[in-house]
C-alpha cells in the first residue's frame, strides 16, 4: 500500500476543514497520500477557497498529503480507497425552500425531518445513484462513507439499489456522547452509549461511565435542564415525566416528533422576526466563514465553524475510516443494515446503531426488541423512508404521496398532496425522475 486515496464529493462544503482536521489528527494511523476535493461549478469559487485552506492546513501540519481540487468527479473516484459524500443538491437556497414550504401548512419545516427531508431526499437520490455507478465502475473496492442528508435514507437507497460498500454516518451520536460528558464534567472517552434507532431518530438506550450504568443519573440531569441539543435545534426542555418513564435518552431531533407544536411556533417566530429559517441563518454564517477561510494566514480549522450543527463530524468520519483501514474491531455508531440487530425491524433495512467495525465493514450489535413507545415511531419513520427511497428512484407520484402521507409529521393526505405539489414545482430543476 502506497498511501490512501480519498475522494470527497461536495469538497467545496464549509465543513471540509473539519474533515481535513480529522485526517491531520489521525495521520499517524492513516497513511493518506491524496485527498481529492470534488465539487461543481458554483460561480463563487468555494472549492478554491476551501481547498486552499485545506492545503495550508496540511502544510502547517508538515504532512505530505496532496490536496487536489477538481470538477472531474470520475477522475477523483478512480481507484479511490474511500469516497466520502457531503454534497447538498440545490445548495442552501433549496434547503431554505424545504424549510419554508411546510410552514405554510403549519407543518415542521426542517432540513432532514418531515417534508423538508423528503424534498432533500428526492433531489439527492438521483445524484447519489449516479455517483455509485461511477464507484462501481471506477473504484469497486472503495468504501463509501455517506454523510449526505438525510443520511439514513440516502444510505438506505444506496443499499437497495447499488453494489457499493457503504456506511452511513451522522454526528448526532458522537455529539450526544460529548454533550453527556460535558453535563457530567468528565472526559468524553469515559462515556459509552448504547445507541439504537434510525438516523436523526436514535435513542441512547443505556449510558455508561467507565463501564458503570449511569442512565438514570443522566436522565435526572436532562430533566433538571441539562442541555442536550445541536447548534441547529432549539434547546426546548423535555417533559420530566415523559423522559423518566421512557428510561432512555432521546436525541435532539426527537423534539420534532414530541414537541411538534412548540417547534412549529419557534420556526414561525424566527421567520416572522426576520431571523429566518435555519438555512437562511446558515447562509449568513457561511458568508462569514468563507471570508475567514480566504485569509491567507489562516492555516487551521477556525473557531467560527463551531456555529454549525456538524460539530465532531471529522472525528466520526476519520475514526470510522481508520477503524476500517486498520481492522480495529472498534465500536462505532453508524447507519448499516439491521441484520437482525433490532428484532422488530426487517433484516434488510438500514438502522442507526452501534456496530463493530473492521476491514470487512460495520456489523450491527444486537439490541433485541424496541419497546412499544419507541417501536411505534421507528416503524412509521422507516415505512416513510422506504417509500421515499422508492419515490426518489422511480419518480412515481402515487408512491411519493404515500411516502409523505406515511410521514409522522404530515397530518393528512390533503396536506401531503399540497406539500408534494409544491415540492415538485419548487424543485423542478433537480427532479429529473418526476416527469
Ligand atoms: C447536525 C446534523 C446534520 C445537519 C447539521 C445542520 O449536525 O446531524 O445532519 O446537517 O446539524 O447544521 P447547520 O449548521 O447546517 O444547520
CSV table of C-alpha atoms in Angstrom, one decimal, residues 39-346:
chain,number,residue,atom,x,y,z
A,39,UNK,CA,-17.4,19.9,-6.5
A,40,UNK,CA,-19.5,21.5,-9.2
A,41,UNK,CA,-19.0,25.0,-10.7
A,42,UNK,CA,-20.8,27.4,-8.3
A,43,UNK,CA,-19.7,30.8,-9.6
A,44,UNK,CA,-18.3,31.7,-6.2
A,45,UNK,CA,-15.1,29.6,-6.2
A,46,UNK,CA,-16.0,27.9,-2.9
A,47,UNK,CA,-14.0,24.9,-3.8
A,48,UNK,CA,-10.9,27.0,-4.4
A,49,UNK,CA,-11.3,29.0,-1.1
A,50,UNK,CA,-11.9,25.8,1.0
A,51,UNK,CA,-9.3,23.8,-1.0
A,52,UNK,CA,-6.6,26.4,-0.5
A,53,UNK,CA,-7.3,26.5,3.3
A,54,UNK,CA,-7.1,22.7,3.2
A,55,UNK,CA,-3.7,23.0,1.5
A,56,UNK,CA,-2.4,25.5,4.2
A,57,UNK,CA,-3.7,23.2,7.0
A,58,UNK,CA,-1.8,20.2,5.6
A,59,UNK,CA,1.3,22.3,5.1
A,60,UNK,CA,1.2,23.7,8.6
A,61,UNK,CA,0.9,20.1,9.9
A,62,UNK,CA,4.0,19.2,8.0
A,63,UNK,CA,2.2,16.4,6.2
A,64,UNK,CA,2.9,15.1,2.7
A,65,UNK,CA,-0.7,14.9,1.6
A,66,UNK,CA,-1.7,16.1,-1.9
A,67,UNK,CA,-4.9,18.1,-1.9
A,68,UNK,CA,-6.3,18.1,-5.4
A,69,UNK,CA,-9.2,20.4,-6.3
A,70,UNK,CA,-11.3,19.2,-9.2
A,71,UNK,CA,-14.6,19.4,-11.0
A,72,UNK,CA,-13.9,16.0,-12.5
A,73,UNK,CA,-15.8,13.5,-10.3
A,74,UNK,CA,-14.8,10.4,-12.2
A,75,UNK,CA,-11.1,11.2,-12.1
A,76,UNK,CA,-11.4,11.8,-8.4
A,77,UNK,CA,-13.3,8.5,-7.8
A,78,UNK,CA,-11.0,6.4,-10.0
A,79,UNK,CA,-9.1,3.9,-7.7
A,80,UNK,CA,-10.1,5.8,-4.6
A,81,UNK,CA,-9.9,3.8,-1.3
A,82,UNK,CA,-12.6,5.8,0.4
A,83,UNK,CA,-15.2,8.1,-1.1
A,84,UNK,CA,-16.9,10.5,1.3
A,85,UNK,CA,-20.1,12.3,0.4
A,86,UNK,CA,-21.2,15.6,1.9
A,87,UNK,CA,-22.9,17.4,-1.0
A,88,UNK,CA,-26.1,19.4,-1.0
A,89,UNK,CA,-28.1,19.3,-4.2
A,90,UNK,CA,-29.5,22.8,-4.8
A,91,UNK,CA,-27.4,24.3,-2.1
A,92,UNK,CA,-28.7,26.2,1.0
A,93,UNK,CA,-31.3,28.0,-1.2
A,94,UNK,CA,-33.0,24.7,-1.8
A,95,UNK,CA,-32.8,23.9,1.9
A,96,UNK,CA,-34.4,27.2,2.7
A,97,UNK,CA,-37.3,26.3,0.4
A,98,UNK,CA,-37.6,22.9,2.1
A,99,UNK,CA,-37.9,24.7,5.4
A,100,UNK,CA,-40.4,27.3,4.3
A,101,UNK,CA,-42.9,25.3,2.2
A,102,UNK,CA,-44.1,23.0,5.1
A,103,UNK,CA,-44.5,26.0,7.4
A,104,UNK,CA,-47.2,27.4,5.1
A,105,UNK,CA,-49.3,24.3,6.1
A,106,UNK,CA,-48.4,24.5,9.7
A,107,UNK,CA,-46.0,21.5,9.4
A,108,UNK,CA,-42.4,21.3,10.6
A,109,UNK,CA,-40.0,22.8,8.1
A,110,UNK,CA,-36.7,21.1,8.6
A,111,UNK,CA,-33.6,20.1,6.7
A,112,UNK,CA,-33.8,16.3,7.2
A,113,UNK,CA,-37.0,15.7,9.1
A,114,UNK,CA,-40.6,15.8,7.8
A,115,UNK,CA,-41.4,17.1,4.3
A,116,UNK,CA,-38.2,19.1,4.1
A,117,UNK,CA,-36.1,16.0,4.4
A,118,UNK,CA,-38.4,14.3,1.9
A,119,UNK,CA,-37.7,17.1,-0.7
A,120,UNK,CA,-33.9,16.9,0.0
A,121,UNK,CA,-34.0,13.1,-0.5
A,122,UNK,CA,-35.8,13.5,-3.8
A,123,UNK,CA,-33.1,15.8,-5.1
A,124,UNK,CA,-30.3,13.7,-3.7
A,125,UNK,CA,-31.3,10.2,-4.7
A,126,UNK,CA,-30.6,10.5,-8.5
A,127,UNK,CA,-27.2,12.1,-7.8
A,128,UNK,CA,-26.0,9.6,-5.2
A,129,UNK,CA,-27.1,6.7,-7.5
A,130,UNK,CA,-25.1,8.3,-10.3
A,131,UNK,CA,-22.0,8.6,-8.0
A,132,UNK,CA,-22.5,5.0,-7.1
A,133,UNK,CA,-22.4,3.9,-10.7
A,134,UNK,CA,-19.1,5.7,-11.0
A,135,UNK,CA,-17.8,3.9,-7.9
A,136,UNK,CA,-19.0,0.5,-9.2
A,137,UNK,CA,-17.1,1.1,-12.4
A,138,UNK,CA,-14.0,3.0,-11.3
A,139,UNK,CA,-13.3,2.0,-7.7
A,140,UNK,CA,-15.3,-1.2,-7.0
A,141,UNK,CA,-13.3,-1.8,-3.8
A,142,UNK,CA,-13.8,1.6,-2.3
A,143,UNK,CA,-15.8,2.3,0.8
A,144,UNK,CA,-18.5,5.0,0.5
A,145,UNK,CA,-18.9,6.9,3.8
A,146,UNK,CA,-22.1,8.8,3.3
A,147,UNK,CA,-22.7,11.9,5.3
A,148,UNK,CA,-25.1,13.4,2.8
A,149,UNK,CA,-28.5,14.1,4.3
A,150,UNK,CA,-31.0,12.7,5.0
A,151,UNK,CA,-28.1,10.3,5.8
A,152,UNK,CA,-30.1,7.2,6.9
A,153,UNK,CA,-32.5,7.4,4.0
A,154,UNK,CA,-29.7,8.0,1.4
A,155,UNK,CA,-27.7,5.1,2.8
A,156,UNK,CA,-30.9,3.0,2.5
A,157,UNK,CA,-31.2,4.0,-1.2
A,158,UNK,CA,-27.5,3.0,-1.8
A,159,UNK,CA,-28.0,-0.3,-0.1
A,160,UNK,CA,-31.2,-1.1,-2.0
A,161,UNK,CA,-30.1,0.0,-5.5
A,162,UNK,CA,-26.3,-0.4,-5.8
A,163,UNK,CA,-23.5,-2.8,-5.0
A,164,UNK,CA,-21.3,-0.2,-3.4
A,165,UNK,CA,-19.9,-1.0,0.0
A,166,UNK,CA,-21.3,1.8,2.1
A,167,UNK,CA,-21.7,3.0,5.7
A,168,UNK,CA,-23.9,6.0,6.6
A,169,UNK,CA,-22.6,8.4,9.2
A,170,UNK,CA,-24.0,11.2,11.3
A,171,UNK,CA,-22.5,13.4,14.0
A,172,UNK,CA,-25.6,13.1,16.3
A,173,UNK,CA,-24.4,10.0,18.3
A,174,UNK,CA,-20.9,11.3,18.8
A,175,UNK,CA,-22.4,14.7,19.6
A,176,UNK,CA,-24.6,13.1,22.3
A,177,UNK,CA,-21.6,11.3,23.9
A,178,UNK,CA,-19.8,14.7,24.1
A,179,UNK,CA,-22.8,16.5,25.5
A,180,UNK,CA,-23.3,13.9,28.2
A,181,UNK,CA,-19.6,14.1,29.1
A,182,UNK,CA,-20.0,17.9,29.4
A,183,UNK,CA,-23.1,17.5,31.5
A,184,UNK,CA,-21.2,15.2,33.9
A,185,UNK,CA,-17.9,17.2,33.6
A,186,UNK,CA,-15.9,14.2,32.6
A,187,UNK,CA,-13.7,13.3,29.6
A,188,UNK,CA,-15.8,12.0,26.7
A,189,UNK,CA,-13.6,9.0,26.3
A,190,UNK,CA,-15.1,7.7,29.6
A,191,UNK,CA,-18.6,7.7,28.2
A,192,UNK,CA,-20.2,5.0,26.2
A,193,UNK,CA,-23.8,4.9,25.0
A,194,UNK,CA,-25.8,2.0,23.5
A,195,UNK,CA,-27.5,3.6,20.6
A,196,UNK,CA,-30.4,2.2,18.6
A,197,UNK,CA,-33.0,3.6,16.2
A,198,UNK,CA,-32.8,5.4,12.9
A,199,UNK,CA,-30.8,8.4,11.7
A,200,UNK,CA,-32.0,11.6,13.4
A,201,UNK,CA,-34.3,9.4,15.4
A,202,UNK,CA,-31.8,7.5,17.6
A,203,UNK,CA,-32.2,6.7,21.2
A,204,UNK,CA,-29.4,6.3,23.8
A,205,UNK,CA,-30.7,3.1,25.4
A,206,UNK,CA,-28.1,2.9,28.2
A,207,UNK,CA,-25.3,5.3,29.2
A,208,UNK,CA,-22.1,4.1,30.9
A,209,UNK,CA,-19.3,6.0,32.7
A,210,UNK,CA,-16.2,3.8,32.9
A,211,UNK,CA,-18.4,0.8,32.3
A,212,UNK,CA,-20.9,1.7,35.1
A,213,UNK,CA,-24.5,2.2,34.0
A,214,UNK,CA,-25.4,5.8,34.8
A,215,UNK,CA,-28.5,6.1,32.6
A,216,UNK,CA,-30.7,7.2,35.5
A,217,UNK,CA,-28.3,9.9,36.5
A,218,UNK,CA,-28.1,11.3,33.0
A,219,UNK,CA,-31.9,11.3,32.8
A,220,UNK,CA,-32.1,13.2,36.1
A,221,UNK,CA,-29.7,15.8,34.7
A,222,UNK,CA,-31.6,16.1,31.5
A,223,UNK,CA,-34.8,16.6,33.4
A,224,UNK,CA,-33.2,19.3,35.6
A,225,UNK,CA,-32.5,21.3,32.5
A,226,UNK,CA,-29.2,19.8,31.3
A,227,UNK,CA,-28.5,20.8,27.7
A,228,UNK,CA,-28.6,18.1,25.1
A,229,UNK,CA,-29.0,19.6,21.6
A,230,UNK,CA,-27.2,20.6,18.5
A,231,UNK,CA,-26.5,24.1,17.3
A,232,UNK,CA,-29.3,23.9,14.7
A,233,UNK,CA,-32.0,22.7,17.1
A,234,UNK,CA,-33.7,24.9,19.7
A,235,UNK,CA,-32.9,23.6,23.2
A,236,UNK,CA,-36.5,23.1,24.3
A,237,UNK,CA,-36.7,21.2,27.6
A,238,UNK,CA,-38.1,17.7,27.9
A,239,UNK,CA,-41.1,16.8,29.9
A,240,UNK,CA,-39.7,15.1,33.0
A,241,UNK,CA,-42.4,12.5,33.5
A,242,UNK,CA,-42.1,11.5,29.9
A,243,UNK,CA,-38.3,11.1,29.8
A,244,UNK,CA,-38.2,9.4,33.2
A,245,UNK,CA,-40.8,6.9,32.1
A,246,UNK,CA,-39.1,6.3,28.8
A,247,UNK,CA,-35.9,5.4,30.7
A,248,UNK,CA,-33.7,6.3,27.7
A,249,UNK,CA,-32.1,9.4,26.2
A,250,UNK,CA,-33.9,10.9,23.2
A,251,UNK,CA,-31.7,12.5,20.5
A,252,UNK,CA,-32.0,16.3,19.8
A,253,UNK,CA,-34.1,15.6,16.7
A,254,UNK,CA,-36.8,13.7,18.7
A,255,UNK,CA,-38.1,17.1,19.6
A,256,UNK,CA,-39.6,17.5,16.2
A,257,UNK,CA,-41.8,14.5,16.9
A,258,UNK,CA,-42.6,15.0,20.6
A,259,UNK,CA,-42.7,18.9,20.7
A,260,UNK,CA,-44.1,19.4,17.2
A,261,UNK,CA,-46.4,22.3,18.1
A,262,UNK,CA,-43.8,24.2,20.1
A,263,UNK,CA,-41.2,23.8,17.4
A,264,UNK,CA,-43.6,24.9,14.6
A,265,UNK,CA,-44.2,28.1,16.7
A,266,UNK,CA,-40.5,28.6,17.2
A,267,UNK,CA,-39.9,28.3,13.4
A,268,UNK,CA,-42.8,30.7,12.6
A,269,UNK,CA,-41.4,33.2,15.1
A,270,UNK,CA,-38.0,33.0,13.5
A,271,UNK,CA,-39.4,33.7,10.1
A,272,UNK,CA,-41.7,36.5,11.4
A,273,UNK,CA,-39.0,38.3,13.3
A,274,UNK,CA,-36.7,38.3,10.3
A,275,UNK,CA,-34.2,35.8,11.8
A,276,UNK,CA,-35.2,33.5,9.0
A,277,UNK,CA,-35.2,29.7,8.8
A,278,UNK,CA,-32.1,27.8,9.8
A,279,UNK,CA,-30.8,27.7,6.2
A,280,UNK,CA,-31.2,31.4,6.0
A,281,UNK,CA,-29.2,31.8,9.2
A,282,UNK,CA,-26.6,29.4,7.9
A,283,UNK,CA,-26.3,31.3,4.6
A,284,UNK,CA,-25.2,34.3,6.7
A,285,UNK,CA,-22.8,32.1,8.9
A,286,UNK,CA,-21.4,30.7,5.6
A,287,UNK,CA,-20.7,34.1,4.2
A,288,UNK,CA,-18.7,34.9,7.3
A,289,UNK,CA,-17.0,31.5,7.2
A,290,UNK,CA,-15.9,31.9,3.6
A,291,UNK,CA,-14.5,35.4,4.4
A,292,UNK,CA,-12.5,33.8,7.2
A,293,UNK,CA,-11.4,30.9,5.0
A,294,UNK,CA,-10.0,33.4,2.4
A,295,UNK,CA,-7.4,34.7,4.9
A,296,UNK,CA,-4.0,33.5,3.5
A,297,UNK,CA,-2.7,33.4,7.1
A,298,UNK,CA,-5.3,31.0,8.3
A,299,UNK,CA,-3.9,27.5,8.5
A,300,UNK,CA,-6.2,25.7,10.9
A,301,UNK,CA,-9.9,24.9,11.4
A,302,UNK,CA,-11.4,28.3,12.5
A,303,UNK,CA,-13.5,28.6,15.7
A,304,UNK,CA,-16.4,30.1,13.7
A,305,UNK,CA,-17.1,26.6,12.3
A,306,UNK,CA,-18.5,25.8,15.7
A,307,UNK,CA,-21.6,27.8,15.0
A,308,UNK,CA,-22.7,25.0,12.7
A,309,UNK,CA,-24.6,21.8,13.6
A,310,UNK,CA,-22.0,19.5,12.2
A,311,UNK,CA,-19.5,19.6,15.1
A,312,UNK,CA,-17.5,16.4,15.6
A,313,UNK,CA,-18.2,15.4,12.0
A,314,UNK,CA,-14.5,14.9,11.3
A,315,UNK,CA,-14.0,12.7,14.4
A,316,UNK,CA,-16.8,10.5,13.4
A,317,UNK,CA,-15.7,10.2,9.8
A,318,UNK,CA,-12.0,9.8,10.1
A,319,UNK,CA,-12.1,7.5,13.1
A,320,UNK,CA,-14.5,5.3,11.1
A,321,UNK,CA,-12.2,5.2,8.1
A,322,UNK,CA,-9.3,4.4,10.4
A,323,UNK,CA,-11.3,1.6,12.1
A,324,UNK,CA,-11.9,0.0,8.6
A,325,UNK,CA,-8.4,0.5,7.3
A,326,UNK,CA,-6.7,-0.7,10.5
A,327,UNK,CA,-9.2,-3.5,11.0
A,328,UNK,CA,-9.7,-2.2,14.6
A,329,UNK,CA,-12.9,-4.1,15.5
A,330,UNK,CA,-13.9,-1.0,17.3
A,331,UNK,CA,-17.5,0.1,18.2
A,332,UNK,CA,-18.9,3.0,16.1
A,333,UNK,CA,-22.4,4.3,15.8
A,334,UNK,CA,-23.3,4.0,12.1
A,335,UNK,CA,-26.1,3.5,9.6
A,336,UNK,CA,-25.9,0.0,8.4
A,337,UNK,CA,-28.1,-3.0,7.5
A,338,UNK,CA,-30.1,-4.2,10.5
A,339,UNK,CA,-29.4,-7.9,10.0
A,340,UNK,CA,-31.5,-8.9,13.0
A,341,UNK,CA,-29.9,-6.4,15.5
A,342,UNK,CA,-33.3,-4.8,16.2
A,343,UNK,CA,-35.6,-7.7,16.2
A,344,UNK,CA,-38.8,-5.8,15.4
A,345,UNK,CA,-37.4,-4.4,12.1
A,346,UNK,CA,-36.7,-6.4,8.9
